[in-house]
Amino acid sequence: GESVGLHLPTLSVQEGDNSIINCAYSNSASDYFIWYKQESGKGPQFIIDIRSNMDKRQGQRVTVLLNKTVKHLSLQIAATQPGDSAVYFCAETNTGNQFYFGTGTSLTVIP
Amino acid sequence: EAGVAQSPRYKIIEKRQSVAFWCNPISGHATLYWYQQILGQGPKLLIQFQNNGVVDDSQLPKDRFSAERLKGVDSTLKIQPAKLEDSAVYLCASSQTVTSGYEQYFGPGTRLTVT
């Protein structure tokens, strides 16, 4: 199977600071990447996605960066809030088939 | 818009027993996914349906797991017989088939404990 992994299992940040969550993937054929947020007891929630023909995509307070050369993906959260505390997963797929999720990074926002 | 519905939310069974999970996707979503999420891990795709056809079931343990999506709407996932290592949260998700992306909407999951 494919390998999608995260560099850090846990991350703690002060409220108001920016957060960066990293992800490494191994399948160079993957053409679509997604970041999900999962709160305790709930299913994952879509945050932002990016196609392999892009390097950067911005949403509301979030930015995803894709570096295909080193197969690296990152999620940047601006002005982190307590409500951002959750586990964040990256996922990859090739043309919408065979989705692979990473292990996850637990983000804790300190008030 | 109603979200993805799953039932039951919790289930406790003994090993070697059988169990079934039900999922009702968002109306109009052609693609349905079943994931297994073991505590502390990311979701692992078990099976993906496009309407009522199977797109991918490469990670489904077919000796004990089965899934169906009759009429291309609701789906059931069954485990028979269950093993201790099947203890996990089983997530159902659905998505529209669009060329712009593959955003999946997840249900709350069913937490299975096998004793």
Coordinates of C-alpha atoms in Angstrom, one line a residue:
Chain A
G1 CA 0.0 0.0 0.0
E2 CA 0.9 3.6 -0.1
S3 CA 2.5 5.5 2.8
V4 CA 1.3 8.9 3.9
G5 CA 2.9 10.0 7.1
L6 CA 3.2 13.0 9.3
H7 CA 6.4 14.4 10.8
L8 CA 5.1 15.3 14.2
P9 CA 2.4 13.4 16.2
T10 CA 1.7 16.4 18.5
L11 CA 1.8 20.2 18.3
S12 CA 1.1 22.8 20.9
V13 CA 0.8 26.5 20.0
Q14 CA -0.3 29.6 21.8
E15 CA -3.6 31.1 20.9
G16 CA -3.1 33.7 18.2
D17 CA 0.1 32.2 16.8
N18 CA 0.4 30.5 13.4
S19 CA 0.4 26.7 13.2
I20 CA 2.2 24.6 10.7
I21 CA 1.4 20.9 10.3
N22 CA 3.5 18.8 7.9
C23 CA 2.9 15.7 5.9
A24 CA 5.1 13.4 3.8
Y25 CA 3.7 11.2 1.0
S26 CA 5.3 8.5 -1.0
N27 CA 3.2 8.0 -4.1
S28 CA 4.5 10.4 -6.8
A29 CA 1.4 9.5 -8.9
S30 CA -1.0 11.1 -6.4
D31 CA -2.7 14.0 -8.0
Y32 CA -5.0 15.3 -5.3
F33 CA -4.4 16.0 -1.6
I34 CA -6.8 16.9 1.2
W35 CA -6.5 18.1 4.8
Y36 CA -9.1 17.0 7.3
K37 CA -9.8 18.1 10.8
Q38 CA -11.1 15.5 13.3
E39 CA -12.5 16.5 16.7
S40 CA -13.0 14.0 19.4
G41 CA -16.0 11.7 18.8
K42 CA -16.7 13.1 15.3
G43 CA -15.9 12.1 11.7
P44 CA -13.2 14.0 9.8
Q45 CA -14.2 17.4 8.4
F46 CA -12.8 18.7 5.1
I47 CA -10.6 21.7 5.5
I48 CA -8.9 22.4 2.2
D49 CA -7.6 20.5 -0.9
I50 CA -5.0 21.0 -3.6
R51 CA -4.3 19.4 -6.9
S52 CA -0.9 18.3 -8.0
N53 CA -0.7 21.1 -10.6
M54 CA -0.7 23.7 -7.9
D55 CA 1.9 24.7 -5.3
K56 CA -0.3 26.7 -3.0
R57 CA -3.9 27.2 -2.2
Q58 CA -5.5 29.5 0.4
G59 CA -8.7 29.3 2.3
Q60 CA -10.1 31.1 5.2
R61 CA -7.2 31.3 7.7
V62 CA -5.7 28.2 6.2
T63 CA -3.0 27.7 3.5
V64 CA -1.9 24.4 2.0
L65 CA 1.6 24.1 0.4
L66 CA 2.6 21.3 -1.9
N67 CA 6.2 20.5 -2.8
K68 CA 6.2 17.7 -5.3
T69 CA 9.9 17.5 -5.5
V70 CA 10.3 16.2 -2.0
K71 CA 6.7 14.9 -1.7
H72 CA 5.8 17.2 1.1
L73 CA 2.5 18.8 2.1
S74 CA 1.9 21.4 4.8
L75 CA -1.1 23.0 6.4
Q76 CA -0.7 26.5 7.8
I77 CA -3.3 27.9 10.2
A78 CA -3.2 31.6 10.8
A79 CA -4.1 33.1 14.2
T80 CA -4.8 29.7 15.7
Q81 CA -7.8 29.6 18.0
P82 CA -8.9 27.2 20.7
G83 CA -11.5 25.8 18.3
D84 CA -8.7 24.7 16.1
S85 CA -7.6 22.1 18.7
A86 CA -8.1 18.7 17.0
V87 CA -6.3 16.0 15.1
Y88 CA -5.4 16.9 11.5
F89 CA -4.9 14.4 8.8
C90 CA -3.6 14.7 5.3
A91 CA -4.9 12.3 2.6
E92 CA -3.8 11.6 -0.9
T93 CA -5.4 9.9 -3.9
N94 CA -4.8 9.3 -7.6
T95 CA -7.8 10.4 -9.7
G96 CA -10.2 9.8 -6.8
N97 CA -9.5 6.2 -6.2
Q98 CA -7.7 4.6 -3.3
F99 CA -7.6 7.3 -0.7
Y100 CA -4.7 7.0 1.8
F101 CA -4.7 8.9 5.1
G102 CA -1.7 9.8 7.2
T103 CA -1.4 9.0 10.9
G104 CA -2.5 12.4 12.1
T105 CA -1.1 15.3 14.1
S106 CA -2.8 16.4 17.4
L107 CA -2.9 20.2 17.6
T108 CA -3.5 21.7 21.1
V109 CA -4.1 25.5 21.3
I110 CA -3.0 27.0 24.6
P111 CA -5.2 29.9 25.6
Chain B
E1 CA -28.7 19.7 4.0
A2 CA -28.7 16.5 6.1
G3 CA -25.4 14.9 6.7
V4 CA -24.2 11.3 6.5
A5 CA -26.2 9.2 8.9
Q6 CA -24.7 6.1 10.6
S7 CA -26.1 3.5 13.0
P8 CA -25.6 2.3 15.5
R9 CA -23.2 4.8 17.2
Y10 CA -21.8 2.2 19.5
K11 CA -21.7 -1.6 19.5
I12 CA -20.1 -4.1 21.8
I13 CA -19.9 -7.8 20.8
E14 CA -17.9 -10.8 21.7
K15 CA -15.3 -12.3 19.3
R16 CA -16.7 -14.6 16.7
Q17 CA -20.0 -12.9 16.7
S18 CA -21.4 -11.0 13.7
V19 CA -22.2 -7.3 13.4
A20 CA -23.6 -5.0 10.8
F21 CA -23.3 -1.2 10.3
W22 CA -25.7 1.0 8.3
C23 CA -25.0 4.2 6.4
N24 CA -27.2 6.7 4.6
P25 CA -25.2 9.1 2.5
I26 CA -26.0 12.6 1.6
S27 CA -28.8 12.7 -1.0
G28 CA -27.4 12.8 -4.5
H29 CA -23.9 11.6 -3.6
A30 CA -22.9 8.9 -6.0
T31 CA -19.8 7.8 -4.2
L32 CA -19.8 6.1 -0.8
Y33 CA -16.8 5.0 1.3
W34 CA -16.3 2.8 4.3
Y35 CA -13.3 3.4 6.5
Q36 CA -11.8 1.7 9.5
Q37 CA -10.1 3.9 12.1
I38 CA -8.2 2.2 14.8
L39 CA -7.5 4.4 17.9
G40 CA -4.5 6.7 17.3
Q41 CA -4.4 6.0 13.5
G42 CA -5.7 7.6 10.4
P43 CA -8.8 6.2 8.6
K44 CA -8.1 3.2 6.3
L45 CA -10.3 2.9 3.3
L46 CA -12.0 -0.5 3.2
I47 CA -14.3 -0.1 0.2
Q48 CA -15.5 2.5 -2.2
F49 CA -18.7 2.4 -4.1
Q50 CA -19.7 4.4 -7.2
N51 CA -23.5 4.2 -7.2
N52 CA -24.0 0.4 -6.5
G53 CA -20.7 -0.8 -8.1
V54 CA -17.5 -1.4 -6.3
V55 CA -14.6 0.9 -7.3
D56 CA -12.0 -0.3 -4.8
D57 CA -12.0 -3.0 -2.1
S58 CA -8.3 -3.8 -2.1
Q59 CA -8.0 -3.3 1.6
L60 CA -11.2 -5.1 2.6
P61 CA -10.5 -8.4 4.5
K62 CA -12.9 -10.3 2.4
D63 CA -12.8 -13.5 4.5
R64 CA -14.8 -11.7 7.2
F65 CA -15.9 -8.3 5.9
S66 CA -18.6 -7.7 3.3
A67 CA -20.4 -4.6 2.1
E68 CA -23.2 -3.8 -0.2
R69 CA -24.9 -0.8 -1.6
L70 CA -28.2 -1.8 -3.0
K71 CA -30.0 0.6 -5.3
G72 CA -27.0 3.0 -5.0
V73 CA -28.1 4.7 -1.8
D74 CA -27.9 3.1 1.6
S75 CA -25.0 0.8 2.4
T76 CA -24.3 -1.9 5.0
L77 CA -21.0 -3.2 6.2
K78 CA -20.9 -6.6 7.9
I79 CA -18.2 -8.4 9.9
Q80 CA -18.6 -12.1 10.4
P81 CA -17.0 -13.4 12.5
A82 CA -15.5 -10.5 14.5
K83 CA -12.0 -10.6 15.9
L84 CA -10.5 -8.6 18.7
E85 CA -8.4 -6.5 16.2
D86 CA -11.6 -5.4 14.5
S87 CA -12.2 -3.0 17.5
A88 CA -12.2 0.4 15.8
V89 CA -14.5 3.2 14.6
Y90 CA -16.1 2.5 11.3
L91 CA -16.7 5.7 9.3
C92 CA -18.9 6.1 6.3
A93 CA -18.4 9.0 3.9
S94 CA -20.0 10.2 0.7
S95 CA -19.0 12.5 -2.1
Q96 CA -20.4 13.9 -5.3
T97 CA -18.7 12.7 -8.5
V98 CA -17.3 16.0 -9.8
T99 CA -14.2 16.8 -11.7
S100 CA -13.3 19.7 -9.4
G101 CA -12.5 17.6 -6.4
Y102 CA -13.2 14.7 -4.2
E103 CA -14.4 16.3 -1.0
Q104 CA -15.8 13.6 1.3
Y105 CA -18.4 14.2 3.9
F106 CA -18.1 11.9 6.9
G107 CA -20.7 10.5 9.3
P108 CA -20.1 10.4 13.0
G109 CA -18.9 6.7 12.9
T110 CA -19.8 3.5 14.7
R111 CA -17.5 2.6 17.6
L112 CA -17.1 -1.2 17.7
T113 CA -15.6 -2.9 20.7
V114 CA -14.9 -6.7 20.4
T115 CA -14.3 -8.5 23.7

